PDB file of C-alpha atoms and ligand atoms in Angstrom:
ATOM      1  CA  MET V   1      92.409  88.320 117.562  1.00  0.00           C
ATOM      2  CA  LYS V   2      94.800  91.074 116.486  1.00  0.00           C
ATOM      3  CA  ILE V   3      93.772  93.457 113.740  1.00  0.00           C
ATOM      4  CA  ARG V   4      96.595  94.505 111.389  1.00  0.00           C
ATOM      5  CA  ILE V   5      96.272  97.867 109.659  1.00  0.00           C
ATOM      6  CA  ALA V   6      98.851  99.079 107.127  1.00  0.00           C
ATOM      7  CA  LEU V   7      99.386 102.795 106.525  1.00  0.00           C
ATOM      8  CA  ALA V   8     100.081 103.344 102.828  1.00  0.00           C
ATOM      9  CA  GLY V   9     100.680 106.525 100.862  1.00  0.00           C
ATOM     10  CA  ASN V  10     103.008 108.768  98.889  1.00  0.00           C
ATOM     11  CA  PRO V  11     106.124 110.232 100.518  1.00  0.00           C
ATOM     12  CA  ASN V  12     105.191 113.426 102.414  1.00  0.00           C
ATOM     13  CA  SER V  13     101.491 112.587 102.541  1.00  0.00           C
ATOM     14  CA  GLY V  14     101.687 112.696 106.354  1.00  0.00           C
ATOM     15  CA  LYS V  15     102.001 108.983 107.107  1.00  0.00           C
ATOM     16  CA  THR V  16     104.542 109.365 109.887  1.00  0.00           C
ATOM     17  CA  THR V  17     102.607 112.237 111.467  1.00  0.00           C
ATOM     18  CA  LEU V  18      99.486 110.052 111.439  1.00  0.00           C
ATOM     19  CA  PHE V  19     101.400 106.995 112.653  1.00  0.00           C
ATOM     20  CA  ASN V  20     102.697 108.968 115.639  1.00  0.00           C
ATOM     21  CA  ALA V  21      99.251 110.364 116.406  1.00  0.00           C
ATOM     22  CA  LEU V  22      97.721 106.873 116.272  1.00  0.00           C
ATOM     23  CA  THR V  23     100.331 104.982 118.249  1.00  0.00           C
ATOM     24  CA  GLY V  24     101.656 107.492 120.761  1.00  0.00           C
ATOM     25  CA  SER V  25     104.765 105.980 122.296  1.00  0.00           C
ATOM     26  CA  HIS V  26     103.893 102.311 121.750  1.00  0.00           C
ATOM     27  CA  ARG V  27     106.068 101.519 118.777  1.00  0.00           C
ATOM     28  CA  SER V  28     109.085  99.647 117.505  1.00  0.00           C
ATOM     29  CA  VAL V  29     111.440 100.592 114.690  1.00  0.00           C
ATOM     30  CA  GLY V  30     113.304  98.065 112.538  1.00  0.00           C
ATOM     31  CA  ASN V  31     114.079  97.407 108.888  1.00  0.00           C
ATOM     32  CA  TRP V  32     112.080  95.792 106.113  1.00  0.00           C
ATOM     33  CA  PRO V  33     113.488  92.351 105.210  1.00  0.00           C
ATOM     34  CA  GLY V  34     116.578  92.605 103.040  1.00  0.00           C
ATOM     35  CA  VAL V  35     116.580  96.391 102.641  1.00  0.00           C
ATOM     36  CA  THR V  36     117.678  99.358 104.712  1.00  0.00           C
ATOM     37  CA  VAL V  37     114.236 100.905 104.592  1.00  0.00           C
ATOM     38  CA  GLU V  38     112.887 101.736 108.024  1.00  0.00           C
ATOM     39  CA  LYS V  39     109.933  99.671 109.250  1.00  0.00           C
ATOM     40  CA  LYS V  40     107.774 101.112 112.009  1.00  0.00           C
ATOM     41  CA  GLU V  41     105.092  99.197 113.846  1.00  0.00           C
ATOM     42  CA  GLY V  42     103.022 100.146 116.854  1.00  0.00           C
ATOM     43  CA  TYR V  43      99.822  99.460 118.732  1.00  0.00           C
ATOM     44  CA  LEU V  44      96.907 101.798 118.408  1.00  0.00           C
ATOM     45  CA  LYS V  45      96.740 104.019 121.503  1.00  0.00           C
ATOM     46  CA  ASP V  46      94.367 102.479 124.044  1.00  0.00           C
ATOM     47  CA  ASP V  47      93.829  99.364 121.924  1.00  0.00           C
ATOM     48  CA  GLY V  48      96.465  96.644 122.143  1.00  0.00           C
ATOM     49  CA  ASN V  49      94.505  94.544 119.640  1.00  0.00           C
ATOM     50  CA  VAL V  50      95.238  96.836 116.714  1.00  0.00           C
ATOM     51  CA  ILE V  51      98.704  96.808 115.147  1.00  0.00           C
ATOM     52  CA  ILE V  52      99.604  99.684 112.814  1.00  0.00           C
ATOM     53  CA  THR V  53     102.407  99.231 110.259  1.00  0.00           C
ATOM     54  CA  ASP V  54     103.846 102.316 108.555  1.00  0.00           C
ATOM     55  CA  LEU V  55     104.694 101.226 104.998  1.00  0.00           C
ATOM     56  CA  PRO V  56     107.462 103.019 103.068  1.00  0.00           C
ATOM     57  CA  GLY V  57     106.235 106.103 101.194  1.00  0.00           C
ATOM     58  CA  ILE V  58     105.737 105.178  97.519  1.00  0.00           C
ATOM     59  CA  TYR V  59     104.153 106.534  94.318  1.00  0.00           C
ATOM     60  CA  SER V  60     103.201 103.170  92.865  1.00  0.00           C
ATOM     61  CA  LEU V  61     103.342  99.441  93.508  1.00  0.00           C
ATOM     62  CA  SER V  62     105.946  98.823  90.786  1.00  0.00           C
ATOM     63  CA  PRO V  63     108.708  96.527  91.983  1.00  0.00           C
ATOM     64  CA  TYR V  64     111.552  98.901  91.061  1.00  0.00           C
ATOM     65  CA  THR V  65     112.698 100.806  94.156  1.00  0.00           C
ATOM     66  CA  PRO V  66     113.488  99.064  97.489  1.00  0.00           C
ATOM     67  CA  GLU V  67     110.602 101.032  99.042  1.00  0.00           C
ATOM     68  CA  GLU V  68     108.119  99.888  96.394  1.00  0.00           C
ATOM     69  CA  LYS V  69     109.303  96.314  96.691  1.00  0.00           C
ATOM     70  CA  ALA V  70     109.049  96.287 100.509  1.00  0.00           C
ATOM     71  CA  ALA V  71     105.546  97.773 100.441  1.00  0.00           C
ATOM     72  CA  ARG V  72     104.359  95.496  97.640  1.00  0.00           C
ATOM     73  CA  ASP V  73     105.793  92.338  99.231  1.00  0.00           C
ATOM     74  CA  TYR V  74     104.225  93.199 102.580  1.00  0.00           C
ATOM     75  CA  LEU V  75     100.792  93.874 101.107  1.00  0.00           C
ATOM     76  CA  ILE V  76     100.783  90.793  98.876  1.00  0.00           C
ATOM     77  CA  ASN V  77     102.447  88.266 101.178  1.00  0.00           C
ATOM     78  CA  GLU V  78     101.310  89.417 104.618  1.00  0.00           C
ATOM     79  CA  ARG V  79      97.895  90.735 103.554  1.00  0.00           C
ATOM     80  CA  PRO V  80      96.981  93.148 106.375  1.00  0.00           C
ATOM     81  CA  ASP V  81      93.339  93.163 107.502  1.00  0.00           C
ATOM     82  CA  ALA V  82      92.896  96.697 106.162  1.00  0.00           C
ATOM     83  CA  ILE V  83      94.821  99.431 104.384  1.00  0.00           C
ATOM     84  CA  LEU V  84      94.576 102.998 105.676  1.00  0.00           C
ATOM     85  CA  ASN V  85      95.555 104.906 102.554  1.00  0.00           C
ATOM     86  CA  ILE V  86      96.738 108.466 103.201  1.00  0.00           C
ATOM     87  CA  ILE V  87      96.035 110.926 100.396  1.00  0.00           C
ATOM     88  CA  ASP V  88      97.501 114.428 100.423  1.00  0.00           C
ATOM     89  CA  GLY V  89      94.386 116.538  99.854  1.00  0.00           C
ATOM     90  CA  THR V  90      96.451 119.402  98.431  1.00  0.00           C
ATOM     91  CA  ASN V  91      97.640 117.126  95.599  1.00  0.00           C
ATOM     92  CA  PRO V  92      95.102 114.325  95.297  1.00  0.00           C
ATOM     93  CA  GLU V  93      95.771 113.375  91.658  1.00  0.00           C
ATOM     94  CA  ARG V  94      99.285 112.161  92.277  1.00  0.00           C
ATOM     95  CA  ASN V  95      98.217 110.286  95.413  1.00  0.00           C
ATOM     96  CA  LEU V  96      95.274 108.637  93.698  1.00  0.00           C
ATOM     97  CA  TYR V  97      97.520 106.808  91.239  1.00  0.00           C
ATOM     98  CA  LEU V  98      98.721 104.563  94.058  1.00  0.00           C
ATOM     99  CA  THR V  99      95.129 104.388  95.330  1.00  0.00           C
ATOM    100  CA  THR V 100      93.931 102.805  92.069  1.00  0.00           C
ATOM    101  CA  GLN V 101      96.575 100.094  92.516  1.00  0.00           C
ATOM    102  CA  LEU V 102      95.865  99.516  96.213  1.00  0.00           C
ATOM    103  CA  ALA V 103      92.190  99.087  95.359  1.00  0.00           C
ATOM    104  CA  GLU V 104      93.060  96.048  93.216  1.00  0.00           C
ATOM    105  CA  LEU V 105      94.689  94.060  96.011  1.00  0.00           C
ATOM    106  CA  GLY V 106      91.450  92.616  97.364  1.00  0.00           C
ATOM    107  CA  ILE V 107      92.233  94.071 100.803  1.00  0.00           C
ATOM    108  CA  PRO V 108      89.651  96.226 102.660  1.00  0.00           C
ATOM    109  CA  MET V 109      90.687  99.874 102.424  1.00  0.00           C
ATOM    110  CA  VAL V 110      89.838 103.269 103.878  1.00  0.00           C
ATOM    111  CA  CYS V 111      91.102 106.405 102.138  1.00  0.00           C
ATOM    112  CA  ALA V 112      92.037 109.230 104.484  1.00  0.00           C
ATOM    113  CA  VAL V 113      92.307 112.605 102.772  1.00  0.00           C
ATOM    114  CA  ASN V 114      94.949 114.407 104.835  1.00  0.00           C
ATOM    115  CA  MET V 115      96.077 118.058 105.040  1.00  0.00           C
ATOM    116  CA  MET V 116      92.461 119.163 105.104  1.00  0.00           C
ATOM    117  CA  ASP V 117      93.547 122.171 107.200  1.00  0.00           C
ATOM    118  CA  GLU V 118      95.600 123.352 104.205  1.00  0.00           C
ATOM    119  CA  VAL V 119      92.818 122.606 101.732  1.00  0.00           C
ATOM    120  CA  GLU V 120      90.256 124.488 103.807  1.00  0.00           C
ATOM    121  CA  LYS V 121      92.593 127.399 104.445  1.00  0.00           C
ATOM    122  CA  ASN V 122      92.287 128.185 100.748  1.00  0.00           C
ATOM    123  CA  GLY V 123      88.516 127.926 100.949  1.00  0.00           C
ATOM    124  CA  ASP V 124      88.549 124.698  98.918  1.00  0.00           C
ATOM    125  CA  ASP V 125      86.933 121.377  99.811  1.00  0.00           C
ATOM    126  CA  ILE V 126      86.911 117.758  98.684  1.00  0.00           C
ATOM    127  CA  ASP V 127      83.692 115.803  98.286  1.00  0.00           C
ATOM    128  CA  THR V 128      84.742 112.703 100.199  1.00  0.00           C
ATOM    129  CA  GLU V 129      81.167 111.351 100.076  1.00  0.00           C
ATOM    130  CA  GLY V 130      81.316 111.460  96.291  1.00  0.00           C
ATOM    131  CA  MET V 131      84.749 109.824  96.270  1.00  0.00           C
ATOM    132  CA  SER V 132      83.458 107.154  98.601  1.00  0.00           C
ATOM    133  CA  LYS V 133      80.533 106.334  96.306  1.00  0.00           C
ATOM    134  CA  ALA V 134      82.781 106.213  93.249  1.00  0.00           C
ATOM    135  CA  MET V 135      85.437 104.017  94.832  1.00  0.00           C
ATOM    136  CA  GLY V 136      83.255 101.733  96.914  1.00  0.00           C
ATOM    137  CA  CYS V 137      85.181 102.337 100.117  1.00  0.00           C
ATOM    138  CA  LYS V 138      85.006 104.754 103.048  1.00  0.00           C
ATOM    139  CA  VAL V 139      86.820 108.081 102.518  1.00  0.00           C
ATOM    140  CA  THR V 140      87.538 110.251 105.560  1.00  0.00           C
ATOM    141  CA  LYS V 141      88.903 113.789 105.977  1.00  0.00           C
ATOM    142  CA  LEU V 142      91.652 114.513 108.424  1.00  0.00           C
ATOM    143  CA  SER V 143      94.477 116.714 109.522  1.00  0.00           C
ATOM    144  CA  ALA V 144      97.158 114.491 111.016  1.00  0.00           C
ATOM    145  CA  LEU V 145      98.956 117.655 112.119  1.00  0.00           C
ATOM    146  CA  LYS V 146      96.019 119.146 114.039  1.00  0.00           C
ATOM    147  CA  GLY V 147      94.642 115.784 115.106  1.00  0.00           C
ATOM    148  CA  THR V 148      91.205 116.269 113.556  1.00  0.00           C
ATOM    149  CA  GLY V 149      89.622 113.197 111.986  1.00  0.00           C
ATOM    150  CA  VAL V 150      92.427 110.922 113.198  1.00  0.00           C
ATOM    151  CA  ALA V 151      90.332 108.802 115.570  1.00  0.00           C
ATOM    152  CA  GLU V 152      87.489 108.613 113.015  1.00  0.00           C
ATOM    153  CA  SER V 153      89.891 107.381 110.333  1.00  0.00           C
ATOM    154  CA  ALA V 154      91.274 104.690 112.650  1.00  0.00           C
ATOM    155  CA  ARG V 155      87.764 103.596 113.567  1.00  0.00           C
ATOM    156  CA  ALA V 156      86.807 103.405 109.887  1.00  0.00           C
ATOM    157  CA  ALA V 157      89.846 101.218 109.168  1.00  0.00           C
ATOM    158  CA  ILE V 158      88.980  98.887 112.057  1.00  0.00           C
ATOM    159  CA  ARG V 159      85.413  98.658 110.774  1.00  0.00           C
ATOM    160  CA  ALA V 160      86.636  97.908 107.224  1.00  0.00           C
ATOM    161  CA  ALA V 161      88.886  95.151 108.606  1.00  0.00           C
ATOM    162  CA  GLY V 162      85.900  93.675 110.441  1.00  0.00           C
ATOM    163  CA  ASP V 163      83.621  93.860 107.397  1.00  0.00           C
ATOM    164  CA  GLY V 164      86.306  92.287 105.225  1.00  0.00           C
ATOM    165  CA  ILE V 165      84.972  93.930 102.074  1.00  0.00           C
ATOM    166  CA  ALA V 166      87.545  95.174  99.562  1.00  0.00           C
ATOM    167  CA  PRO V 167      86.812  98.093  97.223  1.00  0.00           C
ATOM    168  CA  ARG V 168      85.885  97.255  93.680  1.00  0.00           C
ATOM    169  CA  ILE V 169      86.487 100.334  91.551  1.00  0.00           C
ATOM    170  CA  LYS V 170      85.633 100.341  87.868  1.00  0.00           C
ATOM    171  CA  ILE V 171      88.722 102.061  86.557  1.00  0.00           C
ATOM    172  CA  PHE V 172      89.232 100.893  82.993  1.00  0.00           C
ATOM    173  CA  PRO V 173      87.219 101.370  79.791  1.00  0.00           C
ATOM    174  CA  ALA V 174      84.883  98.556  78.743  1.00  0.00           C
ATOM    175  CA  ASP V 175      87.164  96.638  76.333  1.00  0.00           C
ATOM    176  CA  VAL V 176      90.027  96.646  78.862  1.00  0.00           C
ATOM    177  CA  GLU V 177      87.687  95.666  81.679  1.00  0.00           C
ATOM    178  CA  SER V 178      86.387  92.734  79.650  1.00  0.00           C
ATOM    179  CA  ALA V 179      89.946  91.592  78.859  1.00  0.00           C
ATOM    180  CA  LEU V 180      90.750  91.659  82.602  1.00  0.00           C
ATOM    181  CA  VAL V 181      87.633  89.658  83.433  1.00  0.00           C
ATOM    182  CA  LYS V 182      88.584  87.133  80.730  1.00  0.00           C
ATOM    183  CA  ILE V 183      92.039  86.756  82.291  1.00  0.00           C
ATOM    184  CA  GLU V 184      90.488  86.353  85.749  1.00  0.00           C
ATOM    185  CA  ASN V 185      88.072  83.681  84.569  1.00  0.00           C
ATOM    186  CA  THR V 186      90.424  81.665  82.397  1.00  0.00           C
ATOM    187  CA  ALA V 187      94.031  81.920  83.563  1.00  0.00           C
ATOM    188  CA  LEU V 188      93.332  82.747  87.213  1.00  0.00           C
ATOM    189  CA  ALA V 189      90.152  80.805  87.948  1.00  0.00           C
ATOM    190  CA  THR V 190      91.910  78.604  90.519  1.00  0.00           C
ATOM    191  CA  LEU V 191      93.145  81.569  92.587  1.00  0.00           C
ATOM    192  CA  PRO V 192      91.080  82.813  95.546  1.00  0.00           C
ATOM    193  CA  GLU V 193      88.728  85.486  94.240  1.00  0.00           C
ATOM    194  CA  GLU V 194      90.269  88.359  96.227  1.00  0.00           C
ATOM    195  CA  LEU V 195      93.642  87.806  94.523  1.00  0.00           C
ATOM    196  CA  ARG V 196      92.423  87.670  90.932  1.00  0.00           C
ATOM    197  CA  ARG V 197      92.086  91.362  90.049  1.00  0.00           C
ATOM    198  CA  TRP V 198      95.614  92.290  91.121  1.00  0.00           C
ATOM    199  CA  PHE V 199      97.157  89.403  89.187  1.00  0.00           C
ATOM    200  CA  ALA V 200      94.908  89.967  86.168  1.00  0.00           C
ATOM    201  CA  VAL V 201      96.147  93.557  85.840  1.00  0.00           C
ATOM    202  CA  LYS V 202      99.756  92.458  86.367  1.00  0.00           C
ATOM    203  CA  LEU V 203      99.452  89.665  83.780  1.00  0.00           C
ATOM    204  CA  PHE V 204      97.869  92.138  81.362  1.00  0.00           C
ATOM    205  CA  GLU V 205     100.907  94.396  81.893  1.00  0.00           C
ATOM    206  CA  ARG V 206     103.207  91.375  81.349  1.00  0.00           C
ATOM    207  CA  ASP V 207     104.752  92.019  84.782  1.00  0.00           C
ATOM    208  CA  ALA V 208     107.338  89.237  85.177  1.00  0.00           C
ATOM    209  CA  ALA V 209     107.713  89.716  88.951  1.00  0.00           C
ATOM    210  CA  ALA V 210     104.002  89.142  89.453  1.00  0.00           C
ATOM    211  CA  VAL V 211     103.986  86.015  87.283  1.00  0.00           C
ATOM    212  CA  ALA V 212     106.908  84.668  89.327  1.00  0.00           C
ATOM    213  CA  ALA V 213     104.874  85.201  92.508  1.00  0.00           C
ATOM    214  CA  LEU V 214     102.032  82.971  91.290  1.00  0.00           C
ATOM    215  CA  PRO V 215     101.663  79.429  92.673  1.00  0.00           C
ATOM    216  CA  ALA V 216     103.701  76.794  90.800  1.00  0.00           C
ATOM    217  CA  PRO V 217     101.170  75.225  88.398  1.00  0.00           C
ATOM    218  CA  LEU V 218      99.791  78.624  87.343  1.00  0.00           C
ATOM    219  CA  LYS V 219     103.173  80.256  86.833  1.00  0.00           C
ATOM    220  CA  THR V 220     104.026  78.150  83.813  1.00  0.00           C
ATOM    221  CA  GLN V 221     100.523  78.064  82.307  1.00  0.00           C
ATOM    222  CA  VAL V 222      99.204  81.611  82.416  1.00  0.00           C
ATOM    223  CA  GLY V 223     101.279  83.073  79.592  1.00  0.00           C
ATOM    224  CA  LYS V 224      99.723  80.785  76.990  1.00  0.00           C
ATOM    225  CA  LYS V 225      96.212  81.696  78.112  1.00  0.00           C
ATOM    226  CA  THR V 226      96.667  85.467  78.373  1.00  0.00           C
ATOM    227  CA  GLU V 227      98.774  86.487  75.382  1.00  0.00           C
ATOM    228  CA  SER V 228      95.954  86.387  72.809  1.00  0.00           C
ATOM    229  CA  ILE V 229      93.625  88.304  75.157  1.00  0.00           C
ATOM    230  CA  ILE V 230      96.280  91.001  75.679  1.00  0.00           C
ATOM    231  CA  LYS V 231      97.088  91.258  71.957  1.00  0.00           C
ATOM    232  CA  GLU V 232      93.420  91.688  71.113  1.00  0.00           C
ATOM    233  CA  ALA V 233      93.034  94.547  73.643  1.00  0.00           C
ATOM    234  CA  GLU V 234      96.232  96.193  72.384  1.00  0.00           C
ATOM    235  CA  LYS V 235      94.861  96.102  68.856  1.00  0.00           C
ATOM    236  CA  ALA V 236      91.500  97.534  69.936  1.00  0.00           C
ATOM    237  CA  CYS V 237      93.134 100.354  71.938  1.00  0.00           C
ATOM    238  CA  GLY V 238      96.032 101.006  69.537  1.00  0.00           C
ATOM    239  CA  ASP V 239      98.522 101.026  72.425  1.00  0.00           C
ATOM    240  CA  ASP V 240     100.748  98.638  74.378  1.00  0.00           C
ATOM    241  CA  SER V 241      99.189  96.952  77.392  1.00  0.00           C
ATOM    242  CA  GLU V 242     101.255  98.744  80.041  1.00  0.00           C
ATOM    243  CA  SER V 243     100.322 102.171  78.636  1.00  0.00           C
ATOM    244  CA  ILE V 244      96.685 101.111  78.407  1.00  0.00           C
ATOM    245  CA  ILE V 245      96.649 100.445  82.162  1.00  0.00           C
ATOM    246  CA  THR V 246      98.586 103.613  83.082  1.00  0.00           C
ATOM    247  CA  ASN V 247      96.405 105.827  80.880  1.00  0.00           C
ATOM    248  CA  GLY V 248      93.287 104.141  82.239  1.00  0.00           C
ATOM    249  CA  ARG V 249      94.320 105.112  85.769  1.00  0.00           C
ATOM    250  CA  TYR V 250      95.017 108.738  84.837  1.00  0.00           C
ATOM    251  CA  THR V 251      91.745 109.103  82.964  1.00  0.00           C
ATOM    252  CA  TYR V 252      89.829 107.655  85.896  1.00  0.00           C
ATOM    253  CA  ILE V 253      91.544 109.994  88.392  1.00  0.00           C
ATOM    254  CA  GLU V 254      90.937 113.035  86.205  1.00  0.00           C
ATOM    255  CA  SER V 255      87.206 112.391  85.978  1.00  0.00           C
ATOM    256  CA  LEU V 256      86.953 111.511  89.691  1.00  0.00           C
ATOM    257  CA  MET V 257      88.599 114.767  90.771  1.00  0.00           C
ATOM    258  CA  LYS V 258      86.627 116.808  88.265  1.00  0.00           C
ATOM    259  CA  SER V 259      83.489 115.853  90.151  1.00  0.00           C
ATOM    260  CA  CYS V 260      84.895 115.701  93.703  1.00  0.00           C
ATOM    261  CA  ARG V 261      87.252 118.683  94.027  1.00  0.00           C
ATOM    262  CA  LYS V 262      85.433 121.805  95.178  1.00  0.00           C
ATOM    263  CA  LYS V 263      87.509 124.869  94.320  1.00  0.00           C
ATOM    264  CA  LYS V 264      86.496 128.093  96.048  1.00  0.00           C
ATOM    265  CA  SER V 265      86.970 129.997  92.812  1.00  0.00           C
ATOM    266  CA  ALA V 266      84.921 127.490  90.811  1.00  0.00           C
ATOM    267  CA  GLY V 267      81.643 128.808  89.484  1.00  0.00           C
ATOM    268  CA  LYS V 268      82.524 132.450  90.128  1.00  0.00           C
ATOM    269  CA  PRO V 269      82.018 134.622  87.088  1.00  0.00           C
ATOM    270  CA  THR V 270      85.265 135.855  85.594  1.00  0.00           C
ATOM    271  CA  VAL V 271      85.768 139.573  85.108  1.00  0.00           C
TER     272      VAL V 271
HETATM  273  P1  GDP E   1     105.414 111.046 105.340  1.00  0.00           P
HETATM  274  O1  GDP E   1     106.560 111.241 104.415  1.00  0.00           O
HETATM  275  O2  GDP E   1     104.209 110.553 104.613  1.00  0.00           O
HETATM  276  O3  GDP E   1     105.745 110.206 106.522  1.00  0.00           O
HETATM  277  O4  GDP E   1     104.989 112.518 105.842  1.00  0.00           O
HETATM  278  P2  GDP E   1     105.259 113.250 107.233  1.00  0.00           P
HETATM  279  O5  GDP E   1     104.378 112.742 108.301  1.00  0.00           O
HETATM  280  O6  GDP E   1     106.716 113.251 107.509  1.00  0.00           O
HETATM  281  O7  GDP E   1     104.746 114.715 106.847  1.00  0.00           O
HETATM  282  C1  GDP E   1     105.331 115.481 105.824  1.00  0.00           C
HETATM  283  C2  GDP E   1     105.132 116.966 106.162  1.00  0.00           C
HETATM  284  O8  GDP E   1     103.738 117.282 106.123  1.00  0.00           O
HETATM  285  C3  GDP E   1     105.601 117.329 107.565  1.00  0.00           C
HETATM  286  O9  GDP E   1     106.190 118.606 107.501  1.00  0.00           O
HETATM  287  C4  GDP E   1     104.311 117.332 108.378  1.00  0.00           C
HETATM  288  O10 GDP E   1     104.382 118.215 109.481  1.00  0.00           O
HETATM  289  C5  GDP E   1     103.315 117.832 107.344  1.00  0.00           C
HETATM  290  N1  GDP E   1     101.950 117.366 107.627  1.00  0.00           N
HETATM  291  C6  GDP E   1     101.534 116.115 107.913  1.00  0.00           C
HETATM  292  N2  GDP E   1     100.208 116.072 108.101  1.00  0.00           N
HETATM  293  C7  GDP E   1      99.751 117.337 107.922  1.00  0.00           C
HETATM  294  C8  GDP E   1      98.446 117.943 107.978  1.00  0.00           C
HETATM  295  O11 GDP E   1      97.424 117.326 108.228  1.00  0.00           O
HETATM  296  N3  GDP E   1      98.394 119.278 107.704  1.00  0.00           N
HETATM  297  C9  GDP E   1      99.500 120.020 107.410  1.00  0.00           C
HETATM  298  N4  GDP E   1      99.336 121.324 107.165  1.00  0.00           N
HETATM  299  N5  GDP E   1     100.727 119.474 107.346  1.00  0.00           N
HETATM  300  C10 GDP E   1     100.864 118.164 107.613  1.00  0.00           C
HETATM  301 MG1   MG E   2     107.404 108.979 106.883  1.00  0.00          MG
END
């Protein structure tokens, strides 16, 4: 059976460099359906059973740009066996925003912190073990440019695909989390479990594109069941639901990096 691994990440995170290192010359280039965004697929070097797809570089899974839409449609409709999520280690905060969304898809994921040569050149480090514990998925270090950690990251992604276990990060504060669980258990109870978190967050955000993607009977029913739950959370948080989710992600990322980024200068006494 073929294993399908999708490379996801921000623009300039090193996806294409990694894709080339993983696939060598065994690749095909086309377009994503309906858009002139380049689609690259290839077999893992020395393993014809593993297909790597290079997703468009994106900052979030919003359905606004053609790149975001192509990546989101692929992940939701095609559901690869694992996501290999490339994070630029020199700017992890920005890259982790997308990570918090990818983690909700119910798809096994490995995070690969790239550009480690740059990070280490400055004497800094990233506690990938700590990140791994916090996010409930494997986090590797690599330099796609130098080729270090590339094979290990691919192996980790293959293992994650085999295990079939998706990350389950606790991102949001308690009252938001309980609203999401309520939405999962009432409006989305008939969906397969691995799909519920993604749709619960999207319903909470009142994302019309996500509602339209739900199966027919649910599509028309969910609004009635979720609106009171959303209103209650908005009242408790004093903010609109979309901002609640966005702020929740930023707060989570800030606290994660506070504990996992190891600055060389940190801890040194100031003059
Ligand atoms: P993409 O937009 O995600 O496909 O990123 P690219 O693969 O095109 O890489 C963007 C830039 O980062 C290029 O100049 C690469 O040479 C560079 N790059 C990629 N990986 C690394 C790495 O591990 N270390 C360093 N120092 N540069 C890298
Ligand atoms: Mg690229």
